[in-house]
Every structure is written in C-alpha cells, then in structure tokens.
XYZ file of C-alpha atoms in Angstrom:
433
model
C 90.103 83.229 49.424
C 88.992 80.452 51.754
C 88.709 76.697 51.710
C 87.570 73.861 53.951
C 90.369 72.087 55.744
C 90.769 68.334 55.173
C 88.863 66.181 57.641
C 92.074 64.913 59.169
C 93.459 68.416 59.652
C 95.804 68.642 62.598
C 95.681 72.414 62.877
C 94.948 73.945 66.252
C 93.156 77.220 66.893
C 94.444 80.039 64.688
C 97.576 78.246 63.506
C 99.450 80.571 61.173
C 102.113 79.477 58.695
C 104.516 82.342 58.081
C 106.220 83.058 54.731
C 109.463 81.549 56.079
C 107.670 78.246 56.623
C 107.772 78.434 60.403
C 104.600 78.026 62.384
C 103.247 80.610 64.795
C 100.344 79.998 67.120
C 97.902 82.820 67.736
C 95.599 81.898 70.582
C 92.069 83.303 70.628
C 90.922 82.117 74.023
C 87.287 82.116 75.020
C 85.783 82.277 71.522
C 83.083 79.806 72.482
C 81.954 82.129 75.268
C 81.327 85.113 72.995
C 77.683 86.130 72.977
C 77.595 88.470 69.997
C 78.758 88.276 66.407
C 80.576 91.564 66.907
C 82.918 89.897 69.398
C 83.871 87.335 66.765
C 84.308 90.024 64.121
C 86.563 92.108 66.365
C 88.595 89.056 67.328
C 88.912 88.130 63.656
C 90.177 91.619 62.823
C 92.875 91.386 65.454
C 93.890 87.957 64.199
C 93.878 89.174 60.621
C 96.120 92.119 61.474
C 98.569 89.932 63.396
C 98.717 87.404 60.581
C 98.460 89.779 57.630
C 101.611 88.431 55.971
C 100.846 84.744 56.420
C 99.747 82.742 53.358
C 97.333 80.622 55.415
C 95.213 81.034 58.529
C 93.455 77.944 59.822
C 90.729 78.232 62.436
C 89.952 75.073 64.373
C 86.317 74.898 65.499
C 86.400 71.285 66.665
C 86.417 72.302 70.312
C 83.276 74.418 69.980
C 80.218 72.834 71.561
C 77.810 74.359 69.032
C 79.434 77.035 66.867
C 76.920 79.525 65.488
C 77.252 79.877 61.689
C 76.566 83.622 61.775
C 79.220 84.108 64.426
C 81.740 82.156 62.377
C 80.784 84.234 59.337
C 81.533 87.366 61.387
C 84.879 85.849 62.410
C 85.767 85.256 58.753
C 84.657 88.775 57.860
C 86.843 90.162 60.620
C 89.902 88.211 59.533
C 89.524 89.522 55.978
C 89.024 93.096 57.226
C 92.055 92.826 59.488
C 94.119 91.468 56.615
C 93.629 94.674 54.573
C 96.618 96.640 53.344
C 96.208 99.624 51.000
C 97.175 98.996 47.365
C 97.902 95.336 48.140
C 96.053 92.303 46.826
C 95.772 89.503 49.378
C 96.086 85.877 48.304
C 95.772 84.632 51.850
C 93.800 81.416 52.377
C 91.543 80.863 55.356
C 90.868 77.256 56.312
C 87.974 76.331 58.565
C 88.140 73.038 60.442
C 84.567 72.080 61.376
C 83.071 69.334 63.516
C 81.762 66.448 61.386
C 78.284 66.500 62.921
C 77.356 70.071 61.919
C 75.686 71.378 58.774
C 78.751 72.173 56.688
C 76.689 74.077 54.120
C 75.501 76.609 56.706
C 79.081 77.430 57.681
C 80.243 77.651 54.089
C 77.432 80.094 53.303
C 78.127 82.164 56.425
C 81.837 82.302 55.638
C 81.117 83.309 52.044
C 78.779 86.072 53.235
C 81.476 87.377 55.546
C 84.044 87.397 52.772
C 81.743 89.163 50.298
C 81.042 91.950 52.789
C 84.731 92.233 53.674
C 85.738 92.217 50.002
C 83.580 95.221 49.107
C 84.493 97.025 52.331
C 88.174 96.583 51.517
C 87.522 97.688 47.933
C 86.071 100.927 49.284
C 88.899 101.324 51.795
C 91.481 100.891 49.053
C 89.860 103.614 46.936
C 89.660 105.993 49.901
C 93.342 105.364 50.651
C 94.364 105.978 47.028
C 96.155 109.301 46.316
C 93.865 111.889 44.761
C 96.298 112.313 41.872
C 95.462 108.736 40.906
C 91.698 108.960 41.450
C 90.141 112.029 39.864
C 86.355 112.053 39.131
C 86.560 110.307 35.742
C 88.868 107.606 37.130
C 86.568 106.951 40.092
C 83.524 106.906 37.821
C 85.157 104.365 35.501
C 86.173 102.135 38.419
C 82.635 102.054 39.807
C 81.057 101.530 36.386
C 83.433 98.638 35.656
C 82.563 96.896 38.920
C 78.858 97.467 38.326
C 79.043 95.934 34.846
C 80.727 92.824 36.260
C 77.710 92.341 38.546
C 75.073 93.041 35.881
C 74.161 96.456 37.347
C 73.295 99.192 34.867
C 75.778 102.081 35.066
C 75.869 105.435 33.289
C 78.563 108.102 33.484
C 77.370 111.645 32.820
C 79.762 114.254 31.429
C 79.333 118.008 31.827
C 76.900 118.283 28.921
C 74.573 115.668 30.377
C 74.965 117.095 33.880
C 73.914 120.517 32.617
C 70.921 119.015 30.812
C 69.848 117.232 34.019
C 70.234 120.372 36.126
C 73.300 119.438 38.214
C 74.385 123.053 38.416
C 75.841 122.824 41.918
C 78.061 119.853 41.048
C 79.295 121.651 37.943
C 80.056 124.745 40.015
C 82.004 122.796 42.643
C 84.105 121.120 39.968
C 84.679 124.238 37.883
C 87.923 125.197 39.600
C 89.677 121.892 38.906
C 91.456 120.675 35.786
C 89.747 117.296 36.260
C 86.128 117.571 35.115
C 83.217 116.543 37.375
C 81.157 113.449 36.671
C 77.953 111.773 37.847
C 77.490 108.002 38.024
C 73.984 106.524 37.864
C 73.533 102.924 39.079
C 70.267 101.037 38.506
C 69.468 97.705 40.101
C 66.136 95.950 39.505
C 63.173 96.823 37.360
C 60.683 98.026 39.963
C 59.041 101.428 39.620
C 59.580 102.361 43.294
C 63.296 101.858 43.985
C 65.232 102.981 47.020
C 67.147 106.133 46.126
C 70.760 106.351 47.300
C 73.132 109.308 46.974
C 76.831 109.402 47.819
C 79.214 112.358 47.982
C 82.201 111.835 45.690
C 84.609 114.748 46.224
C 87.883 113.158 45.164
C 89.911 115.922 46.818
C 88.726 118.854 48.885
C 90.977 121.861 49.371
C 88.019 123.910 50.556
C 88.025 125.859 47.310
C 88.456 129.608 47.709
C 87.527 129.162 51.391
C 90.810 127.263 51.629
C 91.237 124.833 54.510
C 93.750 126.088 57.076
C 94.511 122.912 59.030
C 97.385 121.015 57.351
C 96.413 117.791 59.119
C 92.837 117.986 57.832
C 93.736 118.805 54.247
C 96.220 115.948 54.287
C 93.470 113.324 54.357
C 90.966 115.099 52.125
C 91.488 112.385 49.527
C 88.926 110.580 51.723
C 86.147 113.051 50.873
C 84.706 110.594 48.346
C 84.071 107.956 51.019
C 80.302 108.425 50.798
C 80.167 107.562 47.099
C 82.222 104.375 47.427
C 80.287 103.307 50.534
C 77.020 103.568 48.607
C 78.412 101.771 45.548
C 80.100 99.060 47.599
C 76.969 98.395 49.662
C 74.913 97.945 46.503
C 77.564 95.659 45.004
C 77.694 93.524 48.151
C 73.900 93.222 48.363
C 73.729 92.204 44.694
C 76.464 89.597 45.124
C 74.589 88.239 48.139
C 71.434 88.009 45.968
C 69.490 90.129 48.455
C 69.397 93.551 46.817
C 66.084 95.416 46.511
C 65.413 97.760 43.592
C 67.884 100.627 43.888
C 68.601 103.824 41.984
C 71.903 105.380 43.087
C 73.349 108.764 42.142
C 77.010 109.487 42.799
C 78.077 113.080 41.955
C 81.874 113.511 41.744
C 84.114 116.566 41.646
C 87.383 118.019 42.872
C 87.027 121.176 44.965
C 90.025 123.268 43.919
C 90.885 127.011 43.975
C 91.587 128.704 40.662
C 90.479 131.636 38.539
C 87.504 129.550 37.423
C 86.544 128.358 40.901
C 83.153 128.814 42.528
C 83.157 131.991 44.616
C 81.503 132.812 47.935
C 78.280 134.583 47.060
C 77.703 132.646 43.834
C 74.255 131.213 43.159
C 73.859 127.645 41.883
C 70.799 125.850 40.520
C 69.649 122.294 41.279
C 67.597 119.760 39.269
C 64.378 120.851 41.026
C 65.075 124.377 39.699
C 65.626 125.761 43.190
C 68.769 127.740 43.991
C 71.432 127.915 46.702
C 73.656 130.859 47.572
C 77.149 129.524 48.228
C 78.413 131.342 51.305
C 81.160 128.814 52.052
C 82.930 126.947 49.251
C 84.246 124.445 51.814
C 80.680 123.266 52.452
C 80.594 121.810 48.959
C 79.598 118.215 49.717
C 76.036 119.169 50.580
C 75.782 120.951 47.213
C 76.569 117.698 45.388
C 74.133 115.755 47.549
C 71.448 118.411 47.019
C 71.720 117.872 43.254
C 71.484 114.108 43.716
C 68.558 114.219 46.147
C 66.500 116.690 44.137
C 67.024 114.617 40.969
C 66.213 111.342 42.743
C 63.082 112.788 44.320
C 61.713 113.462 40.828
C 62.159 109.752 39.977
C 59.444 108.704 42.460
C 61.694 106.638 44.702
C 60.135 105.098 47.782
C 62.887 106.265 50.159
C 65.983 108.458 50.008
C 69.296 107.937 51.803
C 72.324 110.138 51.279
C 75.835 109.550 52.602
C 78.635 112.077 52.846
C 81.589 113.262 54.894
C 80.032 116.644 55.636
C 81.089 117.288 59.223
C 82.327 115.371 62.229
C 79.400 112.965 61.987
C 77.336 114.755 64.578
C 80.023 114.746 67.231
C 79.420 111.135 68.312
C 83.033 110.049 67.840
C 84.946 107.694 65.576
C 82.867 104.636 66.447
C 79.506 105.947 65.184
C 78.206 107.620 62.060
C 75.421 110.123 62.647
C 72.030 110.068 60.960
C 69.175 112.562 60.733
C 65.817 111.604 59.261
C 62.329 112.926 58.635
C 60.891 109.584 59.803
C 61.869 107.702 62.942
C 61.138 104.385 61.252
C 63.794 104.795 58.554
C 66.383 105.948 61.079
C 65.586 102.926 63.240
C 65.992 100.553 60.286
C 69.363 102.069 59.468
C 70.743 102.047 63.008
C 69.434 98.520 63.611
C 71.176 97.355 60.434
C 74.345 99.089 61.593
C 74.216 97.341 64.965
C 73.759 93.958 63.302
C 76.622 94.611 60.879
C 79.065 95.898 63.478
C 79.005 99.292 61.728
C 76.934 101.317 64.204
C 75.272 104.673 63.809
C 73.458 107.122 66.063
C 70.097 108.742 65.356
C 70.238 112.473 66.032
C 67.222 114.815 66.140
C 66.369 116.852 63.058
C 65.441 120.368 64.171
C 63.776 121.829 61.096
C 63.557 125.265 62.688
C 67.334 125.449 62.262
C 66.616 125.764 58.548
C 65.641 129.396 59.158
C 69.366 130.083 59.650
C 69.914 129.265 55.972
C 67.992 132.244 54.607
C 69.335 134.008 51.532
C 68.263 137.272 49.865
C 69.173 136.082 46.349
C 68.384 132.339 46.424
C 66.013 129.843 47.975
C 68.578 129.140 50.675
C 72.229 129.467 51.674
C 74.517 126.441 52.070
C 75.624 127.504 55.579
C 74.232 129.557 58.426
C 75.399 133.147 58.407
C 75.629 133.628 62.172
C 76.298 130.151 63.591
C 79.166 127.641 63.252
C 78.477 124.878 60.768
C 77.441 121.464 62.070
C 75.959 118.156 61.028
C 72.580 119.476 62.169
C 72.805 122.476 59.831
C 73.891 120.255 56.925
C 70.961 117.896 57.543
C 68.492 120.785 57.682
C 69.868 122.036 54.375
C 69.493 118.640 52.675
C 66.002 118.126 54.080
C 64.826 120.918 51.772
C 65.387 118.716 48.702
C 63.359 115.611 49.598
C 59.766 116.841 49.801
C 57.551 114.311 51.594
C 59.677 111.297 50.655
C 61.008 109.173 53.492
C 64.630 110.304 53.861
C 67.730 109.926 56.001
C 71.075 111.681 55.858
C 74.161 109.769 57.037
C 77.243 111.768 57.960
C 80.288 109.498 57.985
C 82.760 112.308 58.569
C 83.944 110.853 61.884
C 84.025 107.197 60.809
C 85.193 107.034 57.178
C 88.778 107.942 58.097
C 90.322 107.247 61.499
C 93.120 109.504 62.693
C 94.471 106.771 64.989
C 93.936 103.097 65.761
C 90.448 102.654 67.249
C 89.568 99.278 68.747
C 90.452 96.610 66.184
C 90.553 99.170 63.362
C 93.850 100.674 62.202
C 94.389 104.305 61.317
C 92.996 105.197 57.878
C 89.968 104.214 55.820
C 87.202 102.026 57.280
C 84.565 101.871 54.533
C 81.870 103.036 56.984
C 78.882 102.954 56.638
C 79.163 100.389 53.811
C 78.480 97.349 55.972
C 75.497 99.023 57.640
C 74.047 99.974 54.255
C 74.620 96.443 52.962
C 72.655 95.007 55.876
C 69.946 97.634 55.398
C 69.542 96.808 51.701
C 69.446 93.081 52.436
C 66.691 93.688 55.001
C 64.478 95.757 52.676
C 61.765 94.315 50.484
C 62.449 94.143 46.715
C-alpha cells in the first residue's frame, strides 16, 4: 500500500514510525548521486528489511534536484521486496513526499509499477517458501487459476484423464509415485494466433524419486522446485496488471516426485505430446521431463517463441546472482538478458552445444534424460530440451542457483527470490502484442 504524503509533510528522508510510536531515522545518504535504477532498488530493499515491522515508511524527495521517476519506482519496488516475510501479509504504507514542481502523475505511475512487480514477486516467493505439505499440485494449480481469474486470464486445470489425452506421459510418470496427483495448468492471455509460449516446472516437492537425493541440506529446500512455474505465472500476472502483456500461452506441469511402489523407475520409457519417447535413466532429473511435455505440446500450438523456466541444475554455474539461459537464437537470449538487466534480475547467456545431445542416446527411446557417461549439467539439460522445440525460437532458463538462496546475498535474504519473475515481466512488457 502507498499514498502521497500531504504537501506540508515534515518527514525527513526515510523516517520510520515504529509500532511503539517512537520514531527512528534511517538515513539513505547519496541517493541523488545514484546513476542506475538498480542502486535505488537495492537501497530500497535494505530500507525495507530494516523497517519491515514499521506501519509507515516516508521517503522525502524534496532535496532531490531532479528525481527520476523510474529510479523512484525502483526504490518503491525495493522497499516492498525488502519488506517481505513468508506467510505474512504486509499492511505497511509508503508515503512519498515530492517536490511541488514535478509531474506528480509520473511518480505515482512509477511507484505503482514498482509495487505491482514487487507484489507478484512476493506472491511467488511466498508460494516457494510454503511447506510442500500445504502446496501439493492441485493446491498450487487452484491458487494460480484463482489469481488468473481475478485478472481476466483464461485458466484450465487438467486432471490425469485430460493429461493422458493430451500426451503428457512424462508428467504422469513423474507424479505416479506420490499420493497427490499431478496437474497441468493452461493460461491463455490475448486472442492472437501467434502467442509467446511459456513453460514452467512445477515440482511441488522433489525427493529425487527412486534415485533418492543423498544431501540432507539439498532435500530440505526441495519445496522450492516449483519456482519455475510460479515465476512464469507471476510474470504473466504482473504484465497483465501493467496493461503491457502480449499474447501468451503458458503451460505449467505440476507433480510431486516421490518414491513408492508405483514410482517411475530408472530404465522406464515415457511418451511426450509429440509422440516421441524418453528413457528415464535418472528419476532425479525429472524437471526436464515435465518441461519436455510442455514444450512439445506448445510447439504444436504454433507459438511464435518458446521460453521454459525450471530449477534443473545450478543455473549453469554462474552463481546466486545470475540465472543461466541457453537458446537456439542469439536474439531471443539477448532480449531476455537485456530485460533481466533492466529489471535488476540478471541472467547470463551460455552457449548451446548441440553436439552434446549425442550423449543422450538411448537404445529403446528417442533419447535418454541424462548422459550415460558424463555428470549432469545445465548444458546437458538444455540440449535435452532443445529436441522438443523444432525450428521455433526458444530459450531455456535455469533458475536453480537464483530461485532459492542458501545465505544472504547482497540485499536479498536467505530463501526464495522469485527469480526470474521480474526479468520475464520486463521481457513480456517489451514484446509486441
């Protein structure tokens, strides 16, 4: 929530009123000297974290010589991001005190943009932080469909019967070992016949299946394995609320990857919507199986571009500050990374070495989901997914290193970040309808 301060406001820079009624001053020195919106966003996050329990934050811009509206929008976005607490609704009010001789409307619009982006990022973060026992595939599907309906976006939820009819054999196989049934959510925005196709991995908990994960630290945060699905949904929701969304068709396959007597086994063969098959040599490389179903189905819908998002590996080894992307066209990768830079949600374009796909050979299927004689990597996962897109412009985003932080990183706290939601939002806003 935010409001304009009264014209006679006596509040100085970042004056915070605490719940006990006592005032605390948080000084953000040198704001006027910042050259990039990212500096304002990072500063806002730090302020938001420091003042997370305060009912009001007032930011005095009277001393600015010529405050840039976009920079102030980034500051507001940062404050709202910094204010985030899992499973907690914030009623905090942000008050902007503006010089009288500036275009107030421009600042109001910039602040509103910042808050919309932060709202959907925090929505995604809250879902990623939620215990898996509270967010099984049907529950996640219903949450996304409800939000879509509120924005006028068409949403369908497919059950197992519909998934089988549409050929989502890999998603059904991944979810077969769990008591909670798999689901697929279809989101449609716009009426154009050449939409952008988006796919997001929605594994609500990943034990590794019968190839059980061995690292107790890793399995402890596997509730975050659906971060790709909520990043895709949240980006679409933000773009729609900003009235800048192009035509989009999104597919979000969801499953729990659990061991049981019914679970998918190493050596099983699964079938995708394009009627091709994959031999499952590692049940812990299940996310790419879901995305393969989504991509092969989307590619039959004559989309103009394909983008998939999933926590498949360590994001290409570029660290917690960057998501990795592989693409069959340099132009699409450049549009995505440029959008990420602008949004403060950066990515890194990594080379797609198609010859690595020869490592995925199988004697009983069109391909294997992992290489038989080489450690798995983001490169291998991207080569696998590239086999489902044909000649369509496509990019794979691996947010495995950015969706969940193991420790505080810059202004971000440990836990869910929502990445690459803000980058995707900016990308969608930049694209033509």
